[in-house]
Tab-separated table of C-alpha atoms (C1' of nucleotides) in Angstrom:
chain	number	residue	atom	x	y	z
A	1	UNK	CA	-29.700	20.394	21.879
A	2	UNK	CA	-28.569	18.722	18.673
A	3	UNK	CA	-25.875	16.080	18.973
A	4	UNK	CA	-24.071	14.271	16.162
A	5	UNK	CA	-21.580	11.430	16.239
A	6	UNK	CA	-18.327	11.364	14.252
A	7	UNK	CA	-17.267	7.786	13.745
A	8	UNK	CA	-13.526	7.704	13.112
A	9	UNK	CA	-12.145	4.808	11.094
A	10	UNK	CA	-9.065	5.151	8.837
A	11	UNK	CA	-9.129	8.922	9.198
A	12	UNK	CA	-7.576	9.579	12.618
A	13	UNK	CA	-6.966	13.303	12.268
A	14	UNK	CA	-8.570	16.649	13.064
A	15	UNK	CA	-7.213	18.623	10.106
A	16	UNK	CA	-9.125	18.409	6.807
A	17	UNK	CA	-11.697	15.975	8.164
A	18	UNK	CA	-15.002	16.350	6.259
A	19	UNK	CA	-17.080	14.107	8.570
A	20	UNK	CA	-15.981	16.058	11.655
A	21	UNK	CA	-16.643	19.350	9.879
A	22	UNK	CA	-20.118	18.218	8.817
A	23	UNK	CA	-20.930	16.963	12.318
A	24	UNK	CA	-19.843	20.232	13.878
A	25	UNK	CA	-21.896	22.220	11.361
A	26	UNK	CA	-25.006	20.132	12.047
A	27	UNK	CA	-25.003	20.079	15.832
A	28	UNK	CA	-24.250	21.915	19.080
A	29	UNK	CA	-22.169	19.017	20.378
A	30	UNK	CA	-20.431	16.047	18.811
A	31	UNK	CA	-19.270	12.674	20.073
A	32	UNK	CA	-15.925	11.777	18.440
A	33	UNK	CA	-16.049	8.001	18.525
A	34	UNK	CA	-13.670	5.203	17.696
A	35	UNK	CA	-14.734	1.569	17.980
A	36	UNK	CA	-12.193	-1.211	18.281
A	37	UNK	CA	-14.188	-3.547	16.072
A	38	UNK	CA	-13.912	-7.177	17.163
A	39	UNK	CA	-14.807	-8.244	13.615
A	40	UNK	CA	-11.567	-6.762	12.285
A	41	UNK	CA	-9.685	-9.636	13.893
A	42	UNK	CA	-11.795	-12.083	11.910
A	43	UNK	CA	-10.725	-10.512	8.597
A	44	UNK	CA	-7.229	-11.865	9.191
A	45	UNK	CA	-5.817	-8.438	8.329
A	46	UNK	CA	-5.256	-7.170	11.888
A	47	UNK	CA	-1.649	-7.195	13.169
A	48	UNK	CA	0.450	-6.204	16.204
A	49	UNK	CA	2.426	-3.412	14.499
A	50	UNK	CA	-0.682	-1.689	13.227
A	51	UNK	CA	-2.453	-2.140	16.562
A	52	UNK	CA	0.453	-0.422	18.305
A	53	UNK	CA	0.505	2.394	15.757
A	54	UNK	CA	-3.273	2.687	16.135
A	55	UNK	CA	-2.892	3.156	19.912
A	56	UNK	CA	-0.571	6.095	19.231
A	57	UNK	CA	-3.032	7.565	16.735
A	58	UNK	CA	-5.925	7.345	19.196
A	59	UNK	CA	-3.896	8.837	22.029
A	60	UNK	CA	-2.848	11.748	19.839
A	61	UNK	CA	-6.378	12.262	18.540
A	62	UNK	CA	-7.618	12.302	22.113
A	63	UNK	CA	-5.107	14.932	23.167
A	64	UNK	CA	-5.877	17.018	20.090
A	65	UNK	CA	-9.545	16.918	21.019
A	66	UNK	CA	-8.793	17.741	24.655
A	67	UNK	CA	-6.870	20.845	23.558
A	68	UNK	CA	-10.131	21.890	21.907
A	69	UNK	CA	-12.338	21.235	24.897
A	70	UNK	CA	-13.374	17.718	23.922
A	71	UNK	CA	-12.095	14.161	24.105
A	72	UNK	CA	-12.157	10.910	22.146
A	73	UNK	CA	-14.671	8.220	23.102
A	74	UNK	CA	-13.224	4.741	22.551
A	75	UNK	CA	-15.366	1.617	22.731
A	76	UNK	CA	-14.747	-2.065	21.946
A	77	UNK	CA	-17.097	-4.658	20.494
A	78	UNK	CA	-19.269	-4.947	17.412
A	79	UNK	CA	-19.010	-1.631	15.615
A	80	UNK	CA	-22.672	-1.367	14.653
A	81	UNK	CA	-23.871	-2.240	18.156
A	82	UNK	CA	-21.483	0.204	19.814
A	83	UNK	CA	-22.353	3.088	17.494
A	84	UNK	CA	-26.062	2.494	18.142
A	85	UNK	CA	-25.431	2.394	21.882
A	86	UNK	CA	-23.525	5.688	21.777
A	87	UNK	CA	-26.191	7.279	19.597
A	88	UNK	CA	-28.810	6.344	22.181
A	89	UNK	CA	-26.725	7.495	25.169
A	90	UNK	CA	-26.019	10.838	23.555
A	91	UNK	CA	-29.462	11.090	21.938
A	92	UNK	CA	-27.713	11.930	18.672
A	93	UNK	CA	-29.592	12.639	15.444
A	94	UNK	CA	-26.951	11.634	12.950
A	95	UNK	CA	-23.643	9.851	12.424
A	96	UNK	CA	-20.873	11.001	10.103
A	97	UNK	CA	-18.091	8.775	8.824
A	98	UNK	CA	-15.818	8.421	5.823
A	99	UNK	CA	-16.272	5.898	3.032
A	100	UNK	CA	-14.250	2.694	3.044
A	101	UNK	CA	-13.380	0.775	-0.104
A	102	UNK	CA	-12.920	-2.838	0.957
A	103	UNK	CA	-15.764	-5.340	0.997
A	104	UNK	CA	-15.506	-5.486	4.789
A	105	UNK	CA	-15.896	-1.700	5.041
A	106	UNK	CA	-18.799	-1.382	2.616
A	107	UNK	CA	-20.755	-4.268	4.145
A	108	UNK	CA	-20.197	-2.870	7.632
A	109	UNK	CA	-21.291	0.563	6.429
A	110	UNK	CA	-24.562	-0.822	5.057
A	111	UNK	CA	-25.268	-2.712	8.292
A	112	UNK	CA	-24.723	0.501	10.202
A	113	UNK	CA	-26.975	2.463	7.870
A	114	UNK	CA	-29.864	-0.010	8.311
A	115	UNK	CA	-29.463	-0.162	12.076
A	116	UNK	CA	-29.444	3.621	12.396
A	117	UNK	CA	-32.365	4.140	10.046
A	118	UNK	CA	-34.377	1.557	11.969
A	119	UNK	CA	-33.778	3.721	15.016
A	120	UNK	CA	-34.817	6.861	13.155
A	121	UNK	CA	-31.287	8.273	12.836
A	122	UNK	CA	-29.253	9.086	9.736
A	123	UNK	CA	-25.836	8.002	8.503
A	124	UNK	CA	-23.762	10.340	6.339
A	125	UNK	CA	-20.837	8.763	4.511
A	126	UNK	CA	-18.243	11.215	3.256
A	127	UNK	CA	-16.037	10.715	0.179
A	128	UNK	CA	-12.564	12.126	-0.456
A	129	UNK	CA	-11.381	11.606	3.126
A	130	UNK	CA	-9.024	8.625	2.782
A	131	UNK	CA	-8.426	9.163	-0.947
A	132	UNK	CA	-7.979	12.276	-3.072
A	133	UNK	CA	-10.308	11.075	-5.839
A	134	UNK	CA	-12.981	8.564	-4.760
A	135	UNK	CA	-13.578	5.322	-6.686
A	136	UNK	CA	-16.030	5.804	-9.550
A	137	UNK	CA	-15.233	9.496	-10.022
A	138	UNK	CA	-13.446	8.757	-13.282
A	139	UNK	CA	-14.126	5.682	-15.393
A	140	UNK	CA	-13.168	4.512	-18.871
A	141	UNK	CA	-15.843	4.393	-21.568
A	142	UNK	CA	-15.989	0.616	-21.553
A	143	UNK	CA	-15.878	-0.378	-17.879
A	144	UNK	CA	-16.718	0.645	-14.311
A	145	UNK	CA	-13.048	0.994	-13.386
A	146	UNK	CA	-9.611	1.477	-14.932
A	147	UNK	CA	-7.348	-1.535	-15.257
A	148	UNK	CA	-4.314	0.424	-16.481
A	149	UNK	CA	-2.685	3.152	-14.441
A	150	UNK	CA	-1.668	5.718	-17.072
A	151	UNK	CA	-5.079	6.386	-18.639
A	152	UNK	CA	-6.458	6.441	-15.075
A	153	UNK	CA	-3.859	8.979	-13.994
A	154	UNK	CA	-4.531	11.243	-16.967
A	155	UNK	CA	-8.144	11.547	-15.934
A	156	UNK	CA	-7.439	11.540	-12.187
A	157	UNK	CA	-5.188	14.581	-12.630
A	158	UNK	CA	-8.081	16.532	-14.230
A	159	UNK	CA	-10.499	16.027	-11.314
A	160	UNK	CA	-11.029	19.231	-9.295
A	161	UNK	CA	-10.252	18.481	-5.647
A	162	UNK	CA	-12.550	19.619	-2.889
A	163	UNK	CA	-11.168	22.456	-0.735
A	164	UNK	CA	-9.090	21.320	2.257
A	165	UNK	CA	-10.623	22.104	5.656
A	166	UNK	CA	-8.707	23.578	8.550
A	167	UNK	CA	-8.588	22.236	12.104
A	168	UNK	CA	-11.677	23.002	14.219
A	169	UNK	CA	-11.110	25.493	17.048
A	170	UNK	CA	-13.516	23.941	19.528
A	171	UNK	CA	-15.157	20.570	19.895
A	172	UNK	CA	-17.699	20.185	22.691
A	173	UNK	CA	-18.536	16.664	23.729
A	174	UNK	CA	-21.580	15.769	25.871
A	175	UNK	CA	-20.464	14.659	29.318
A	176	UNK	CA	-22.737	11.663	29.752
A	177	UNK	CA	-21.001	9.496	27.127
A	178	UNK	CA	-18.214	7.385	28.571
A	179	UNK	CA	-15.432	5.344	26.994
A	180	UNK	CA	-12.253	3.422	27.607
A	181	UNK	CA	-8.955	4.862	28.718
A	182	UNK	CA	-6.781	5.949	25.789
A	183	UNK	CA	-2.994	5.646	25.943
A	184	UNK	CA	-0.073	5.336	23.561
A	185	UNK	CA	1.249	1.843	22.941
A	186	UNK	CA	3.582	0.416	25.549
A	187	UNK	CA	5.439	-1.902	23.209
A	188	UNK	CA	5.430	-5.681	23.278
A	189	UNK	CA	7.542	-8.538	21.987
A	190	UNK	CA	5.197	-8.844	19.011
A	191	UNK	CA	5.914	-5.309	17.832
A	192	UNK	CA	8.832	-4.311	15.596
A	193	UNK	CA	11.585	-2.651	17.649
A	194	UNK	CA	11.921	0.350	15.331
A	195	UNK	CA	8.235	0.951	14.709
A	196	UNK	CA	7.594	4.647	13.882
A	197	UNK	CA	5.319	6.664	16.182
A	198	UNK	CA	1.703	7.104	15.124
A	199	UNK	CA	-0.612	10.079	15.392
A	200	UNK	CA	-1.434	13.277	13.558
A	201	UNK	CA	1.214	15.324	15.406
A	202	UNK	CA	3.974	12.954	14.302
A	203	UNK	CA	2.522	12.967	10.780
A	204	UNK	CA	2.490	16.736	10.486
A	205	UNK	CA	6.015	16.969	11.816
A	206	UNK	CA	7.095	14.569	9.102
A	207	UNK	CA	5.340	16.603	6.407
A	208	UNK	CA	7.105	19.790	7.510
A	209	UNK	CA	10.499	18.114	7.456
A	210	UNK	CA	9.871	16.361	4.147
A	211	UNK	CA	8.592	19.469	2.406
A	212	UNK	CA	11.729	21.307	3.469
A	213	UNK	CA	14.240	18.667	2.387
A	214	UNK	CA	12.842	15.644	0.544
A	215	UNK	CA	10.094	16.553	-1.889
A	216	UNK	CA	12.201	18.477	-4.413
A	217	UNK	CA	14.510	15.498	-4.844
A	218	UNK	CA	11.785	12.847	-4.771
A	219	UNK	CA	11.955	12.026	-8.468
A	220	UNK	CA	15.711	11.407	-8.325
A	221	UNK	CA	15.949	9.651	-4.967
A	222	UNK	CA	12.753	7.648	-4.568
A	223	UNK	CA	14.309	4.428	-5.870
A	224	UNK	CA	17.633	4.832	-4.041
A	225	UNK	CA	17.548	2.134	-1.378
A	226	UNK	CA	20.471	3.391	0.675
A	227	UNK	CA	19.436	7.043	0.636
A	228	UNK	CA	16.123	6.120	2.264
A	229	UNK	CA	14.827	9.479	1.041
A	230	UNK	CA	11.153	8.629	0.605
A	231	UNK	CA	8.491	10.431	2.616
A	232	UNK	CA	7.512	7.517	4.853
A	233	UNK	CA	4.014	8.923	4.827
A	234	UNK	CA	2.507	5.510	4.083
A	235	UNK	CA	1.438	4.544	7.642
A	236	UNK	CA	-0.034	7.995	8.103
A	237	UNK	CA	-1.942	7.711	4.858
A	238	UNK	CA	-3.177	4.274	5.883
A	239	UNK	CA	-4.488	5.478	9.249
A	240	UNK	CA	-5.605	8.824	7.867
A	241	UNK	CA	-3.395	10.941	10.101
A	242	UNK	CA	-2.605	12.726	6.829
A	243	UNK	CA	-5.167	13.863	4.291
A	244	UNK	CA	-4.506	12.826	0.667
A	245	UNK	CA	-6.476	15.842	-0.594
A	246	UNK	CA	-4.349	18.189	1.476
A	247	UNK	CA	-1.103	16.485	0.382
A	248	UNK	CA	-1.962	16.650	-3.312
A	249	UNK	CA	-2.984	20.300	-3.030
A	250	UNK	CA	0.188	21.219	-1.171
A	251	UNK	CA	2.428	19.257	-3.530
A	252	UNK	CA	0.848	20.940	-6.555
A	253	UNK	CA	1.328	24.339	-4.963
A	254	UNK	CA	4.977	23.422	-4.291
A	255	UNK	CA	5.470	22.464	-7.954
A	256	UNK	CA	8.472	20.990	-9.733
A	257	UNK	CA	9.303	17.504	-11.011
A	258	UNK	CA	9.717	16.064	-7.485
A	259	UNK	CA	6.239	17.151	-6.462
A	260	UNK	CA	4.779	15.846	-9.706
A	261	UNK	CA	6.354	12.401	-9.225
A	262	UNK	CA	5.134	12.408	-5.621
A	263	UNK	CA	1.554	13.209	-6.659
A	264	UNK	CA	1.733	10.439	-9.240
A	265	UNK	CA	2.544	7.947	-6.472
A	266	UNK	CA	-0.404	9.197	-4.423
A	267	UNK	CA	-2.575	8.510	-7.485
A	268	UNK	CA	-1.509	4.838	-7.282
A	269	UNK	CA	-3.324	4.606	-3.921
A	270	UNK	CA	-6.505	5.872	-5.529
A	271	UNK	CA	-5.981	3.633	-8.546
A	272	UNK	CA	-5.781	0.530	-6.381
A	273	UNK	CA	-8.831	1.605	-4.407
A	274	UNK	CA	-10.959	2.067	-7.498
A	275	UNK	CA	-9.915	-1.426	-8.645
A	276	UNK	CA	-10.760	-2.955	-5.252
A	277	UNK	CA	-14.042	-1.033	-4.961
A	278	UNK	CA	-15.129	-2.488	-8.312
A	279	UNK	CA	-13.678	-5.946	-7.647
A	280	UNK	CA	-13.728	-6.517	-3.863
A	281	UNK	CA	-12.763	-10.179	-4.281
A	282	UNK	CA	-9.371	-9.068	-5.617
A	283	UNK	CA	-8.237	-8.892	-1.982
A	284	UNK	CA	-8.031	-12.681	-2.033
A	285	UNK	CA	-8.614	-13.994	-5.551
A	286	UNK	CA	-6.665	-13.378	-8.768
A	287	UNK	CA	-7.840	-10.196	-10.469
A	288	UNK	CA	-7.019	-11.817	-13.786
A	289	UNK	CA	-6.104	-15.422	-13.313
A	290	UNK	CA	-3.378	-17.102	-15.321
A	291	UNK	CA	-4.309	-20.460	-13.791
A	292	UNK	CA	-1.059	-20.657	-11.934
A	293	UNK	CA	-0.424	-23.751	-9.889
A	294	UNK	CA	1.593	-21.975	-7.239
A	295	UNK	CA	3.898	-23.634	-4.780
A	296	UNK	CA	2.505	-23.382	-1.241
A	297	UNK	CA	3.383	-23.894	2.423
A	298	UNK	CA	3.103	-27.600	1.777
A	299	UNK	CA	5.378	-27.756	-1.251
A	300	UNK	CA	7.827	-24.906	-0.601
A	301	UNK	CA	8.025	-24.600	3.191
A	302	UNK	CA	11.810	-24.119	3.368
A	303	UNK	CA	11.954	-21.521	0.606
A	304	UNK	CA	9.092	-19.574	2.153
A	305	UNK	CA	10.721	-19.632	5.585
A	306	UNK	CA	14.056	-18.474	4.113
A	307	UNK	CA	12.245	-15.595	2.413
A	308	UNK	CA	10.330	-14.606	5.544
A	309	UNK	CA	13.393	-14.615	7.789
A	310	UNK	CA	15.794	-12.978	5.316
A	311	UNK	CA	18.019	-15.990	4.651
A	312	UNK	CA	17.534	-16.610	0.921
A	313	UNK	CA	21.204	-16.032	0.117
A	314	UNK	CA	20.289	-13.057	-2.077
A	315	UNK	CA	21.635	-10.114	-0.044
A	316	UNK	CA	19.230	-7.455	-1.241
A	317	UNK	CA	16.193	-9.690	-0.682
A	318	UNK	CA	17.446	-10.605	2.787
A	319	UNK	CA	18.204	-6.988	3.685
A	320	UNK	CA	14.685	-5.949	2.738
A	321	UNK	CA	12.992	-8.784	4.609
A	322	UNK	CA	14.970	-7.954	7.738
A	323	UNK	CA	14.133	-4.267	7.446
A	324	UNK	CA	10.455	-5.267	7.280
A	325	UNK	CA	10.604	-7.082	10.612
A	326	UNK	CA	12.754	-4.482	12.341
A	327	UNK	CA	10.848	-1.372	11.297
A	328	UNK	CA	7.443	-2.661	10.249
A	329	UNK	CA	8.196	-0.928	6.980
A	330	UNK	CA	10.044	-1.609	3.750
A	331	UNK	CA	11.327	0.637	0.970
A	332	UNK	CA	8.939	0.552	-1.989
A	333	UNK	CA	11.570	-0.575	-4.473
A	334	UNK	CA	12.464	-3.397	-2.077
A	335	UNK	CA	8.793	-4.408	-1.903
A	336	UNK	CA	8.747	-4.908	-5.654
A	337	UNK	CA	11.961	-6.940	-5.564
A	338	UNK	CA	11.012	-9.204	-2.653
A	339	UNK	CA	7.552	-9.777	-4.136
A	340	UNK	CA	8.998	-10.640	-7.542
A	341	UNK	CA	11.436	-13.005	-5.870
A	342	UNK	CA	8.774	-14.922	-3.975
A	343	UNK	CA	6.094	-14.993	-6.669
A	344	UNK	CA	8.172	-15.202	-9.837
A	345	UNK	CA	11.541	-16.681	-8.908
A	346	UNK	CA	10.355	-19.072	-6.197
A	347	UNK	CA	6.933	-19.390	-7.807
A	348	UNK	CA	5.127	-19.240	-4.455
A	349	UNK	CA	1.459	-18.172	-4.200
A	350	UNK	CA	1.281	-14.376	-3.920
A	351	UNK	CA	-1.230	-14.673	-1.054
A	352	UNK	CA	1.494	-16.132	1.162
A	353	UNK	CA	3.709	-13.137	0.525
A	354	UNK	CA	0.851	-10.676	0.825
A	355	UNK	CA	-0.161	-12.182	4.184
A	356	UNK	CA	3.388	-11.880	5.517
A	357	UNK	CA	3.559	-8.243	4.426
A	358	UNK	CA	0.187	-7.528	6.034
A	359	UNK	CA	1.386	-9.095	9.259
A	360	UNK	CA	4.413	-6.831	9.549
A	361	UNK	CA	3.750	-3.655	7.573
A	362	UNK	CA	2.623	-0.755	9.736
A	363	UNK	CA	1.145	0.742	6.561
A	364	UNK	CA	-0.326	-2.667	5.597
A	365	UNK	CA	-3.304	-1.810	3.447
A	366	UNK	CA	-5.572	-4.295	1.729
A	367	UNK	CA	-5.944	-2.355	-1.528
A	368	UNK	CA	-2.300	-1.334	-1.964
A	369	UNK	CA	-0.774	-4.515	-0.639
A	370	UNK	CA	-2.935	-7.115	-2.344
A	371	UNK	CA	-3.064	-5.355	-5.699
A	372	UNK	CA	0.636	-4.572	-5.763
A	373	UNK	CA	1.309	-8.224	-4.999
A	374	UNK	CA	-1.017	-9.232	-7.808
A	375	UNK	CA	0.675	-6.747	-10.111
A	376	UNK	CA	4.024	-8.380	-9.376
A	377	UNK	CA	2.657	-11.934	-9.509
A	378	UNK	CA	1.192	-11.313	-12.960
A	379	UNK	CA	-2.401	-11.892	-11.855
A	380	UNK	CA	-3.218	-8.213	-11.405
A	381	UNK	CA	-3.625	-5.139	-13.561
A	382	UNK	CA	-0.223	-5.397	-15.235
A	383	UNK	CA	-0.549	-7.208	-18.517
A	384	UNK	CA	3.075	-7.476	-19.513
A	385	UNK	CA	4.266	-11.019	-19.862
A	386	UNK	CA	6.349	-12.662	-17.216
A	387	UNK	CA	8.060	-9.654	-15.649
A	388	UNK	CA	10.742	-11.035	-13.347
A	389	UNK	CA	12.902	-8.548	-11.469
A	390	UNK	CA	16.443	-9.841	-11.198
A	391	UNK	CA	17.581	-9.345	-7.565
A	392	UNK	CA	21.243	-8.965	-8.514
A	393	UNK	CA	20.781	-6.605	-11.471
A	394	UNK	CA	18.324	-4.525	-9.482
A	395	UNK	CA	20.649	-4.504	-6.459
A	396	UNK	CA	23.490	-3.085	-8.540
A	397	UNK	CA	21.161	-0.489	-9.975
A	398	UNK	CA	19.387	0.712	-6.819
A	399	UNK	CA	22.036	-0.030	-4.169
A	400	UNK	CA	25.246	0.416	-6.185
A	401	UNK	CA	27.524	0.859	-3.154
A	402	UNK	CA	25.889	-1.968	-1.189
A	403	UNK	CA	25.136	0.401	1.682
A	404	UNK	CA	21.551	-0.807	2.090
A	405	UNK	CA	22.616	-4.449	2.150
A	406	UNK	CA	25.373	-3.913	4.718
A	407	UNK	CA	22.980	-1.881	6.905
A	408	UNK	CA	20.616	-4.860	7.290
A	409	UNK	CA	22.832	-7.909	6.733
A	410	UNK	CA	25.682	-7.709	9.269
A	411	UNK	CA	27.184	-10.956	7.944
A	412	UNK	CA	28.180	-8.967	4.846
A	413	UNK	CA	29.413	-5.846	6.663
A	414	UNK	CA	32.974	-6.447	5.493
A	415	UNK	CA	32.188	-7.084	1.813
A	416	UNK	CA	32.429	-4.304	-0.795
A	417	UNK	CA	30.243	-3.717	-3.827
A	418	UNK	CA	29.692	-5.272	-6.279
A	419	UNK	CA	30.469	-8.643	-4.653
A	420	UNK	CA	28.293	-7.765	-1.652
A	421	UNK	CA	25.367	-8.411	-4.002
A	422	UNK	CA	26.657	-11.819	-5.133
A	423	UNK	CA	28.713	-13.240	-2.238
A	424	UNK	CA	28.732	-16.703	-3.828
A	425	UNK	CA	31.374	-15.308	-6.172
A	426	UNK	CA	33.786	-14.627	-3.301
A	427	UNK	CA	36.864	-16.880	-3.056
A	428	UNK	CA	36.067	-20.071	-1.126
A	429	UNK	CA	37.778	-19.179	2.147
A	430	UNK	CA	36.325	-15.654	2.364
A	431	UNK	CA	32.929	-17.021	1.616
A	432	UNK	CA	33.143	-19.799	4.205
A	433	UNK	CA	34.004	-17.217	6.880
A	434	UNK	CA	30.823	-15.246	6.278
A	435	UNK	CA	28.188	-17.448	7.919
A	436	UNK	CA	25.807	-16.316	5.195
A	437	UNK	CA	23.562	-18.837	3.391
A	438	UNK	CA	24.019	-20.058	-0.178
A	439	UNK	CA	21.271	-18.957	-2.602
A	440	UNK	CA	18.076	-20.983	-2.142
A	441	UNK	CA	17.725	-21.124	-5.927
A	442	UNK	CA	19.755	-20.433	-9.081
A	443	UNK	CA	18.258	-17.430	-10.848
A	444	UNK	CA	18.757	-18.963	-14.277
A	445	UNK	CA	16.784	-22.125	-13.601
A	446	UNK	CA	14.170	-20.639	-11.302
A	447	UNK	CA	11.294	-20.357	-13.722
A	448	UNK	CA	12.270	-23.339	-15.816
A	449	UNK	CA	12.269	-25.486	-12.731
A	450	UNK	CA	8.679	-24.638	-11.847
A	451	UNK	CA	7.225	-23.842	-15.243
A	452	UNK	CA	6.101	-27.410	-15.778
A	453	UNK	CA	3.676	-26.798	-12.939
A	454	UNK	CA	2.259	-23.790	-14.725
A	455	UNK	CA	-0.252	-24.427	-17.466
A	456	UNK	CA	-3.551	-23.249	-18.796
A	457	UNK	CA	-6.544	-25.250	-17.753
A	458	UNK	CA	-8.922	-26.336	-20.562
B	1	DT	C1'	-9.342	0.201	-35.356
B	2	DG	C1'	-4.493	0.702	-35.226
B	3	DC	C1'	-1.371	2.469	-32.057
B	4	DG	C1'	0.945	4.352	-27.854
B	5	DA	C1'	1.909	2.951	-23.349
B	6	DA	C1'	3.028	0.046	-19.355
B	7	DT	C1'	7.229	1.189	-11.956
B	8	DT	C1'	11.408	-3.875	-17.184
B	9	DG	C1'	15.010	-7.618	-18.542
B	10	DC	C1'	18.228	-9.039	-21.505
B	11	DT	C1'	21.123	-8.538	-25.808
C	1	DG	C1'	16.298	-2.075	-29.420
C	2	DC	C1'	13.411	-5.949	-28.814
C	3	DA	C1'	10.364	-8.807	-26.442
C	4	DA	C1'	5.096	-9.814	-27.215
C	5	DT	C1'	0.251	-8.681	-23.902
C	6	DT	C1'	-3.618	-5.932	-22.941
C	7	DC	C1'	-5.993	-1.604	-22.227
C	8	DG	C1'	-8.131	2.491	-23.800
C	9	DC	C1'	-8.993	5.821	-26.986
DNA sequence: TGCGAATTGCT
DNA sequence: GCAATTCGC
């Protein structure tokens, strides 16, 4: 009897899953395996919200497999060692998994390949599972990756997508392979109170609802903070409970300006991945350094703490930072504004902001998070000079009624727009009654105050 | 190789 | 509208 192993990573679904399909085609039985890799903790990118969401994903994957006559095998330890152990126990010939695009993922993949080949087994790594268009598929004439989104997108849009696979009817799993008990997360004090549920079932429910109501209006509503009309697919895309290939295909079939704008945003995921695949160090180092001498924990402790806890005195910034902690999620427009505020207005090292986001975001993703932070900090792929988003101007534009601010900052619940966005302009007595902090910095002198610290090195 | 384009801010 | 930088053709 032929047995193959499907190693699940950031692809926790049964629908449109090329490694699972290939494993089923190659063997009479498969072992669907997930390894809680101890080494992930050491990357510094693991976090309570994502661990809780992951528990939901695994529980749902397990029940999906059980409905099809199988089950999910979960192990803990060193990923390479555990996969080898399972391969031996099941006497499997081959292992199928999807490609990762961080340095951690590619190094781990190579270790696994060597270990398996030494044991006479084969590793198959599948592309186009966690992205629609894999890194390296399209490149500019002069480089191994695109550094500007628009020319990338023009080519990306021309790439023929592979067909989307359906959900397998039956998955038989050999009985002799054992694993840990799988159950949905029980919640803990570390986890955001309004964390969304994980798992492919929840993801597909969200797609159905969004396709019915949200997608058509995406172009017009995606930047409206109060409407909160975005898809909220991001955690599902991060954990792979949704397939990017399937989403792009379905959106294109749907058609219209909303679907087009939505597909364009999905292309940003692939764009950031092809940058990170070519420049893995961009997860921690400047992609294009400007030799900034950032303020740090040591020199800006109070400002950083005010930003983290949502007490900067800029209502929109504070609303967004509180939403992040409460939901483990933040509106994309708010991510740009809070990042600009920390990196450009407070002139704090983007890594400090990126680390805070990765701690709380349930969709926290090395490629998207780090490269978006770099984009906003001016060290990334955006070349435009000194782009500072003004938190008051942007608040009036994207939250004109102040609804978003009042939703997250109860101190300002009784203040109307436009003053809700600049409460320091309220008459003295009204302002004193608010119990809301004064701005940590004047917008006008923000950059000037720190610019002396910024200079080119010889 | 000159030129359009880039999740924009400020006048 | 202009700012004023870099990519990619």
